[in-house]
mmCIF file of C-alpha atoms in Angstrom:
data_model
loop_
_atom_site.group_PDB
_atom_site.id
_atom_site.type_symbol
_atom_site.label_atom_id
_atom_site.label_comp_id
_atom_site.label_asym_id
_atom_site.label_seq_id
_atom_site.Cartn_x
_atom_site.Cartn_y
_atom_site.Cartn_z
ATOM 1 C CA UNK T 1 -24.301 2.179 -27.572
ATOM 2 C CA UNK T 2 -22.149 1.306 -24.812
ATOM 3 C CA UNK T 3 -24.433 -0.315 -22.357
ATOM 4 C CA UNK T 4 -21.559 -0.307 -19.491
ATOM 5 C CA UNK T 5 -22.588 3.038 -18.546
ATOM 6 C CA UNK T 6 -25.076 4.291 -16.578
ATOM 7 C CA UNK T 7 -27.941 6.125 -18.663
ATOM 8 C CA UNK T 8 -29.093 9.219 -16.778
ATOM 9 C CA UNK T 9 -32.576 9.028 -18.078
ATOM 10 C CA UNK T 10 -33.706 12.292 -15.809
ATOM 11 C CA UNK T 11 -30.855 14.340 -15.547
ATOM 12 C CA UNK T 12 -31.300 18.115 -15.148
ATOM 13 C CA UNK T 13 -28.202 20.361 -15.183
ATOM 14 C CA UNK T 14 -29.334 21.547 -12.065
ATOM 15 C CA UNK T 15 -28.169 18.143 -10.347
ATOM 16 C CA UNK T 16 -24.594 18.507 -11.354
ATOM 17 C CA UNK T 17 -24.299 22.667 -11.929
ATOM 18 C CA UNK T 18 -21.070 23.921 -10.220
ATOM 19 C CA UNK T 19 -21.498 26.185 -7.286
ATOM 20 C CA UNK T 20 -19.977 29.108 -9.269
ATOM 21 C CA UNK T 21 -22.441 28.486 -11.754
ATOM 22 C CA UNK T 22 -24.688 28.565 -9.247
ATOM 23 C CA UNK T 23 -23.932 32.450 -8.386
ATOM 24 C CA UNK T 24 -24.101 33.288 -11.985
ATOM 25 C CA UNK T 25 -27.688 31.400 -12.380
ATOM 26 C CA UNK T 26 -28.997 33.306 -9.145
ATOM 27 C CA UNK T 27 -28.393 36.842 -10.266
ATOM 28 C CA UNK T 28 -31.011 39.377 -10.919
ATOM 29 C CA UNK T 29 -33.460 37.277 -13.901
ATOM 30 C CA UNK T 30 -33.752 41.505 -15.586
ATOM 31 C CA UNK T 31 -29.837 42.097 -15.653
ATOM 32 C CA UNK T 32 -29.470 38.416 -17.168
ATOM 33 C CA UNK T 33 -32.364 39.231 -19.773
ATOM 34 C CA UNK T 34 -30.632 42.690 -20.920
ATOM 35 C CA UNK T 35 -27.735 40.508 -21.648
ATOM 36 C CA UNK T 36 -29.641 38.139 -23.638
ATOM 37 C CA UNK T 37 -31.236 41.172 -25.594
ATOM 38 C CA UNK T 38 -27.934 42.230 -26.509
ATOM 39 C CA UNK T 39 -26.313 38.427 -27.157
ATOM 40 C CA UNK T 40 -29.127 38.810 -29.782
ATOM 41 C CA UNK T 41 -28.684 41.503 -31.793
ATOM 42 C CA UNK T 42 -24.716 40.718 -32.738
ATOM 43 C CA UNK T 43 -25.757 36.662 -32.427
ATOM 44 C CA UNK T 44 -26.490 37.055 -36.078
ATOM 45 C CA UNK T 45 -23.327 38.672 -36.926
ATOM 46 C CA UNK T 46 -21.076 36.023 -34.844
ATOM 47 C CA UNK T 47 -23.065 33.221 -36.959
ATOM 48 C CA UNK T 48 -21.907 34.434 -40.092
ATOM 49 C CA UNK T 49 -18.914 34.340 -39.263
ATOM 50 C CA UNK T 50 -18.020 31.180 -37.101
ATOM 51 C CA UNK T 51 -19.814 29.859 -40.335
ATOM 52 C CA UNK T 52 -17.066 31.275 -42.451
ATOM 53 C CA UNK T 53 -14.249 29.681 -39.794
ATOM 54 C CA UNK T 54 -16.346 26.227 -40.151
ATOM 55 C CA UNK T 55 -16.712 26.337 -44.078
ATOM 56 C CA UNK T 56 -13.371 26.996 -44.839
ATOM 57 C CA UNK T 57 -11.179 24.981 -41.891
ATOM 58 C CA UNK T 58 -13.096 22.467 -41.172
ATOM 59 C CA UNK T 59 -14.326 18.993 -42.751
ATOM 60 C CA UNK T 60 -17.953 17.614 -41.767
ATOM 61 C CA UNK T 61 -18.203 13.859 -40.678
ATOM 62 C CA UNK T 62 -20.976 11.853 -40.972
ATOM 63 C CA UNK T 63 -22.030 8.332 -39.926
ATOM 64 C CA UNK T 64 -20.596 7.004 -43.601
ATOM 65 C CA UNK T 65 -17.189 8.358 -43.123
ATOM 66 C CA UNK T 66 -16.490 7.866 -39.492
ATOM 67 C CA UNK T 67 -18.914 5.846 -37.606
ATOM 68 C CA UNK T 68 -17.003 5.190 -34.394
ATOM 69 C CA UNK T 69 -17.356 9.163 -33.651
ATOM 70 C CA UNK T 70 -21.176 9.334 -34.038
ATOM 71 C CA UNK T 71 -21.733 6.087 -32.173
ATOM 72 C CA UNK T 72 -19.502 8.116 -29.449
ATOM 73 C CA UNK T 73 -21.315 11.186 -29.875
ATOM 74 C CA UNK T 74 -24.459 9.116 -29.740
ATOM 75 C CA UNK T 75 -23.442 7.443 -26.629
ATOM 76 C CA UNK T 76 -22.891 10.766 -24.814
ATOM 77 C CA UNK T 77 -26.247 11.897 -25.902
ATOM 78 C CA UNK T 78 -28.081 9.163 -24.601
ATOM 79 C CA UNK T 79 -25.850 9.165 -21.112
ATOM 80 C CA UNK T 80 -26.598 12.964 -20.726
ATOM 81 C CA UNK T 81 -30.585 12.419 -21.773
ATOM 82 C CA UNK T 82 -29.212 15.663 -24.376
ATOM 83 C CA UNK T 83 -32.112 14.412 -26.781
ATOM 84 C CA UNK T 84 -30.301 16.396 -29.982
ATOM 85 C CA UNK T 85 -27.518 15.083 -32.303
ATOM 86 C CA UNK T 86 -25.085 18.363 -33.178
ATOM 87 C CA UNK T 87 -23.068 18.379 -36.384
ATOM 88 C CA UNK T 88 -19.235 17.490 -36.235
ATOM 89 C CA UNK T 89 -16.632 18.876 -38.115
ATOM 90 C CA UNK T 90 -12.954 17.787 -37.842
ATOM 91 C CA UNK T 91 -9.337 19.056 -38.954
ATOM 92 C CA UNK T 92 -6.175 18.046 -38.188
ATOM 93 C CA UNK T 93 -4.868 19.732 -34.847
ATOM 94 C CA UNK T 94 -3.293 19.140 -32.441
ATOM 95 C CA UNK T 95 -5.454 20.284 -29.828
ATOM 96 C CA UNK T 96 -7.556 18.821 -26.772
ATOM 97 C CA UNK T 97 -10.553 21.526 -26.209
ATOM 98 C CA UNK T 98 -13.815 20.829 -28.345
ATOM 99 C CA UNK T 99 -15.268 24.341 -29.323
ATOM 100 C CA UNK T 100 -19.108 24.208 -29.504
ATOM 101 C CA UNK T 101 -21.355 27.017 -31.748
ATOM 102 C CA UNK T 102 -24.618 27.438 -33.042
ATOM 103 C CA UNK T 103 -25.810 28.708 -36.538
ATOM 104 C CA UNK T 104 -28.814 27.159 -38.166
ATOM 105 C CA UNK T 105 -27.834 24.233 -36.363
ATOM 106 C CA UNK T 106 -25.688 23.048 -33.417
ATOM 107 C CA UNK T 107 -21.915 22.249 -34.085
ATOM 108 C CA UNK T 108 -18.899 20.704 -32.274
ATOM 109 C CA UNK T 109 -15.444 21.429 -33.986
ATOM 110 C CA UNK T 110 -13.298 18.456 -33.044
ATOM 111 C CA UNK T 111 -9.654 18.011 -33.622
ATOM 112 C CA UNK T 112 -8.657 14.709 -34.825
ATOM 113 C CA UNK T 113 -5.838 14.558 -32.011
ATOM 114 C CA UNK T 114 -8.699 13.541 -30.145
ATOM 115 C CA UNK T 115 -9.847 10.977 -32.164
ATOM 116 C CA UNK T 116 -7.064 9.522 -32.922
ATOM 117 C CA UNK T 117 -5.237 9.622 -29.367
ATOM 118 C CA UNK T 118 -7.783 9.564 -27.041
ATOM 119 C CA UNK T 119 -9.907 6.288 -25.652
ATOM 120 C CA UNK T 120 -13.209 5.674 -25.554
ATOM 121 C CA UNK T 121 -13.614 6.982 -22.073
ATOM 122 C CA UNK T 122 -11.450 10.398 -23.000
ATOM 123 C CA UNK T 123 -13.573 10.847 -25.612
ATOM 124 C CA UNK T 124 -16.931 10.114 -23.829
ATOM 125 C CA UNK T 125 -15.400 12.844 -21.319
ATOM 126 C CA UNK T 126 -14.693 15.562 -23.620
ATOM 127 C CA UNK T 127 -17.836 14.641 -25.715
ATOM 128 C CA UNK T 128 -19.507 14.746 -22.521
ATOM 129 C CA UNK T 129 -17.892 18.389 -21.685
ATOM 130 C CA UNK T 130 -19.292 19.800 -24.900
ATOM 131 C CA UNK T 131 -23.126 18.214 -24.711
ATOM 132 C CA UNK T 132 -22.842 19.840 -21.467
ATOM 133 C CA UNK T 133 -22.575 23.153 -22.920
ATOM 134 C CA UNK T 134 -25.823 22.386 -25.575
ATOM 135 C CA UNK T 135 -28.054 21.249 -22.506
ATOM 136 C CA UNK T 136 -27.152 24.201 -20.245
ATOM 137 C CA UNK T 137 -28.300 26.536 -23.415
ATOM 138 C CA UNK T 138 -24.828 28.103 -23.001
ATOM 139 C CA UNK T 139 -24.129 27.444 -26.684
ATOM 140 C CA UNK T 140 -24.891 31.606 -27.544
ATOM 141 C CA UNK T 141 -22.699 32.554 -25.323
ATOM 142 C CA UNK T 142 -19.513 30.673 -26.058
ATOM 143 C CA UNK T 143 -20.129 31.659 -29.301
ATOM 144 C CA UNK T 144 -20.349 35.326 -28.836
ATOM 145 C CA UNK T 145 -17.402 35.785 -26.534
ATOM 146 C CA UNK T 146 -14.877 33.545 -29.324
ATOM 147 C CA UNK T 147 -15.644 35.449 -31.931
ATOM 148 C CA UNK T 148 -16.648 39.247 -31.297
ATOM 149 C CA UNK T 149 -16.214 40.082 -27.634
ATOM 150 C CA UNK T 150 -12.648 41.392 -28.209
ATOM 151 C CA UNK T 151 -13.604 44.051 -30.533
ATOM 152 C CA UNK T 152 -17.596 44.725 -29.804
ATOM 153 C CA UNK T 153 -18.301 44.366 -26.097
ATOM 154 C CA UNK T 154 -16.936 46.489 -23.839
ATOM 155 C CA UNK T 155 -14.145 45.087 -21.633
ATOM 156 C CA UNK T 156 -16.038 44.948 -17.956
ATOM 157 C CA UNK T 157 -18.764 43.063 -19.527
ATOM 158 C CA UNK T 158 -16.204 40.867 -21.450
ATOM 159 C CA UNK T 159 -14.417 39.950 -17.827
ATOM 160 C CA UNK T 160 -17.961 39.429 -16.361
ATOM 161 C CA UNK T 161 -18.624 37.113 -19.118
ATOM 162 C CA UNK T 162 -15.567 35.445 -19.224
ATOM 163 C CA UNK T 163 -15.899 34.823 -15.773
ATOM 164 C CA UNK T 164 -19.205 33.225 -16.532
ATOM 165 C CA UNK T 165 -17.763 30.881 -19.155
ATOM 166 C CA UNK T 166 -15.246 29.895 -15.985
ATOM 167 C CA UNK T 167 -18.382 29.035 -14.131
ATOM 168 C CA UNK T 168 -20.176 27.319 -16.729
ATOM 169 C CA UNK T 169 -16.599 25.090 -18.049
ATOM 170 C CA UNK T 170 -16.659 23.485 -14.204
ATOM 171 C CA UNK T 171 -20.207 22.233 -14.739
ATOM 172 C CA UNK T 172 -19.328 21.184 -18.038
ATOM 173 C CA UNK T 173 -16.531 19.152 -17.027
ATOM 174 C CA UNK T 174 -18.771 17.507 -14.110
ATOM 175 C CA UNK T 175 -21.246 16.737 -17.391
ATOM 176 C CA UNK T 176 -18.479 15.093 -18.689
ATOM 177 C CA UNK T 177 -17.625 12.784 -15.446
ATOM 178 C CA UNK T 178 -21.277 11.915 -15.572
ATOM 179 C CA UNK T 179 -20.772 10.791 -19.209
ATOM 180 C CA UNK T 180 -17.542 8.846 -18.963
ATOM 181 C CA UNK T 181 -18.025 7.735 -15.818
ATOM 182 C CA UNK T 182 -14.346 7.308 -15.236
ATOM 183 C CA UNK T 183 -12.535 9.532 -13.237
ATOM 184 C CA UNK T 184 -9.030 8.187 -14.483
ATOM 185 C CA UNK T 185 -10.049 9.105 -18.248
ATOM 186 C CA UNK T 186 -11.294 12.320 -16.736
ATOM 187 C CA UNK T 187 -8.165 13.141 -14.960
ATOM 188 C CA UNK T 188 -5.980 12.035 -18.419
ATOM 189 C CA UNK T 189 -7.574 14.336 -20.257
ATOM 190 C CA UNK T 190 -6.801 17.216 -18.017
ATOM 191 C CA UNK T 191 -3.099 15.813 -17.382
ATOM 192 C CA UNK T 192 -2.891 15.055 -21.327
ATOM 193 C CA UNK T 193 -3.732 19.302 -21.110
ATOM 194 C CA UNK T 194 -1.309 20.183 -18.631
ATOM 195 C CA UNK T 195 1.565 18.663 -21.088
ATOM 196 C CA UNK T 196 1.793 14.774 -19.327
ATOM 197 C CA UNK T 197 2.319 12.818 -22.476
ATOM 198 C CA UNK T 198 -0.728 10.411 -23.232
ATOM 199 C CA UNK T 199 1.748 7.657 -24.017
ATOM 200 C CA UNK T 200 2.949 7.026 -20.571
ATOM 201 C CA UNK T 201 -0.266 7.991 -18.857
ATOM 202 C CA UNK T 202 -2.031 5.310 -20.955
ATOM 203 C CA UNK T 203 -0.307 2.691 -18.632
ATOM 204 C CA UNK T 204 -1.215 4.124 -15.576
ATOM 205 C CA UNK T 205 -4.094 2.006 -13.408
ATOM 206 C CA UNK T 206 -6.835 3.549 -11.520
ATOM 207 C CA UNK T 207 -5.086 4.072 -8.135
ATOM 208 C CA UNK T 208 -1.539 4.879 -10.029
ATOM 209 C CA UNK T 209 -4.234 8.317 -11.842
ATOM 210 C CA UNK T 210 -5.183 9.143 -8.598
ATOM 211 C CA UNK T 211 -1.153 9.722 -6.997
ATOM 212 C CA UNK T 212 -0.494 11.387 -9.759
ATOM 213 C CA UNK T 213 -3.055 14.515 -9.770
ATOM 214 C CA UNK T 214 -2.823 13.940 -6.064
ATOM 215 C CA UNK T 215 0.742 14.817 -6.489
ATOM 216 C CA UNK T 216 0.488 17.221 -9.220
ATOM 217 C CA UNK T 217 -2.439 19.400 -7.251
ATOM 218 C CA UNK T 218 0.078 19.571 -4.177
ATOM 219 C CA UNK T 219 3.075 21.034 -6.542
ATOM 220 C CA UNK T 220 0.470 23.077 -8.374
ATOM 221 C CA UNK T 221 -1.775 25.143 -5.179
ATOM 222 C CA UNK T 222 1.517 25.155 -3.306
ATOM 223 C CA UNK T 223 2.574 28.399 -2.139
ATOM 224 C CA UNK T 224 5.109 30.564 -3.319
ATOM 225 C CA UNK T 225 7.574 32.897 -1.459
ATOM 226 C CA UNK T 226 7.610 35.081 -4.731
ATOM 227 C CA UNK T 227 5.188 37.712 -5.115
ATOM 228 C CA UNK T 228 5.389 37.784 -8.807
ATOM 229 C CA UNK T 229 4.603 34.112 -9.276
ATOM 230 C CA UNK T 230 1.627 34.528 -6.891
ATOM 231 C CA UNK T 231 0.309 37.220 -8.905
ATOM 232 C CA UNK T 232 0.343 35.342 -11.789
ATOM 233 C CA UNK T 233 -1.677 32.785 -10.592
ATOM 234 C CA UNK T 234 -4.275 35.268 -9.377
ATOM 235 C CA UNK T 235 -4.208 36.097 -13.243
ATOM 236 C CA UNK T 236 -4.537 32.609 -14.561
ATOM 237 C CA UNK T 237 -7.653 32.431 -11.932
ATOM 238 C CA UNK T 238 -9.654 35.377 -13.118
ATOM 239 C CA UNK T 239 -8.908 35.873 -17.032
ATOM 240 C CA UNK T 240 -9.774 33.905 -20.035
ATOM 241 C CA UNK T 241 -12.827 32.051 -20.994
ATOM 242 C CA UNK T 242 -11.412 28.607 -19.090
ATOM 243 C CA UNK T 243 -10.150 28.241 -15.807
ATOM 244 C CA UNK T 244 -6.387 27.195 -15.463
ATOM 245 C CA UNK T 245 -6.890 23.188 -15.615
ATOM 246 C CA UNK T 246 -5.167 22.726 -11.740
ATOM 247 C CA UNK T 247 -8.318 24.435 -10.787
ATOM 248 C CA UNK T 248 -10.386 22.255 -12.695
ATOM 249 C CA UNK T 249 -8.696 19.325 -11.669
ATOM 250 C CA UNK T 250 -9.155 19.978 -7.820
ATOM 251 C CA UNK T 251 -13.040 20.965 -8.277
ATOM 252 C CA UNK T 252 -13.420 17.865 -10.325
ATOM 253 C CA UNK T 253 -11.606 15.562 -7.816
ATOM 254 C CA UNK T 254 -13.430 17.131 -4.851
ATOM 255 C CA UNK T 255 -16.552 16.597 -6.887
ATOM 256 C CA UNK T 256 -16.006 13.140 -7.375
ATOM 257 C CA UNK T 257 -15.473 12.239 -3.519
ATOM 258 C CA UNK T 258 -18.437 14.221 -2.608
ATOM 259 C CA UNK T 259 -21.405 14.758 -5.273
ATOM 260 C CA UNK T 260 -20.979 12.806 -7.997
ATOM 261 C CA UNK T 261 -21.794 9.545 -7.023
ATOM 262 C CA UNK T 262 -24.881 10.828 -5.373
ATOM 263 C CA UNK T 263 -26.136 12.248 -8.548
ATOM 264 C CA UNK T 264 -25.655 9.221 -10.512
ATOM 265 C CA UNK T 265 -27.223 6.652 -8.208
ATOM 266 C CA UNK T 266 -30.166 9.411 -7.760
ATOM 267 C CA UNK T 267 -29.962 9.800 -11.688
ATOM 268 C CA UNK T 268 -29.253 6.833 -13.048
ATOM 269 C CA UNK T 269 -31.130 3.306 -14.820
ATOM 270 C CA UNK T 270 -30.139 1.130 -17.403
ATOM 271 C CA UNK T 271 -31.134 1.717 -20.738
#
């Protein structure tokens, strides 16, 4: 294990949860069990078949074939005090999200463009993002809404959900601050998502990160004198199961300079 990060022996997710996760977590404890009667009865169904997507796309890895990865995966265990070990299956993608499921067992599919392109600190952050999602128990959920939502639930509960998920991927991506520890690696991941190309970021210093989403947030949340181009930000913000990653980027950053390194000197000991 990497014993140059902090382990967060007694972290909760309640010392990092995201405000708007917050809201979600508050509601009515009846209304939220409904929904988990429901999430119930078609669970089985969506574990049959994310099974099927698993079995027949992706390729299981194990500590014989790619150790590096579970010592990773380890290390962002530990970091997170997550005290499971999920399965990981890989295929070649190009693609920088890590979806997480849960059949008889919990799962992370991983494309190999992150394990072959990203550091040690990326990967600790998007590892991070994902163990996140196991220790919150928001592993039903995800799974649910990828795989059935579109043709089962109908579509005001899918945008209520959805808008959950939003909630629930800004804690996850403070989870994964707390595992890296590195806001640079942090903020290349999220760049490397935007479309910056990971070769030149690569060669960018801690300060020279911090211009550039500095830079890139003021471009991004500037205003627009075209109505259409507003509206379609107002879109971005309140469809899909992830919130546009300028959003992301600002609550992260904002997080960082006030919160985060509260919770892991309050948090934190050496293993």
């Amino acid at each position: 294990m990497n014993t140059s990060k902090v382990v967060l022996n007694n972290l909760a997710v309640e010392d990092y949860m995201h405000p708007d996760e917050k809201f979600f977590a508050s509601k009515n404890p009846a209304e939220i069990k409904i929904i988990r009667n429901a999430f119930n009865l078609i669970n089985d169904v969506a574990v049959k078949f994310l099974r099927q997507v698993t079995e027949g796309k992706w390729i299981e890895i194990s500590r014989q074939t790619a150790p590096e990865v579970l010592n990773t995966l380890e290390t962002a265990c530990s970091i997170l005090n997550y005290p499971d070990l999920p399965k990981i299956f890989v295929r070649r993608e190009r693609d920088m999200k890590i979806v997480v499921g849960g059949t008889e067992y919990s799962q992370m599919l991983v494309p190999d463009y992150i394990l072959n392109e990203f550091d040690s600190d990326m990967q600790l952050f998007v590892f991070g993002n994902a163990i996140s999602m196991f220790k919150a128990g928001h592993v039903q959920l995800s799974t649910i809404c990828s795989v059935l939502c579109a043709g089962v639930v109908p579509v005001p509960v899918i945008l209520a959900l959805q808008a959950y998920l939003r909630a629930v991927d800004l804690s996850s991506d403070r989870g994964g601050l707390l595992c890296c520890q590195n806001f640079s690696a942090a903020a290349r991941c999220m760049l490397a998502e935007i479309g910056f190309p990971l070769s030149g970021l690569r060669f960018l210093n801690d300060d020279e990160i911090l211009q550039l989403v500095e830079d890139y947030l003021k471009q991004a949340e500037a205003g627009s004198f075209d109505i259409m181009t507003e509206n379609a930000k107002l879109f971005n913000r309140v469809t899909g199961d992830f919130s546009p990653v300028p959003f992301r980027l600002r609550q992260l950053l904002n997080w960082y300079r006030n919160g985060y390194e509260q919770v892991l000197n309050l948090q934190g000991g050496k293993a």
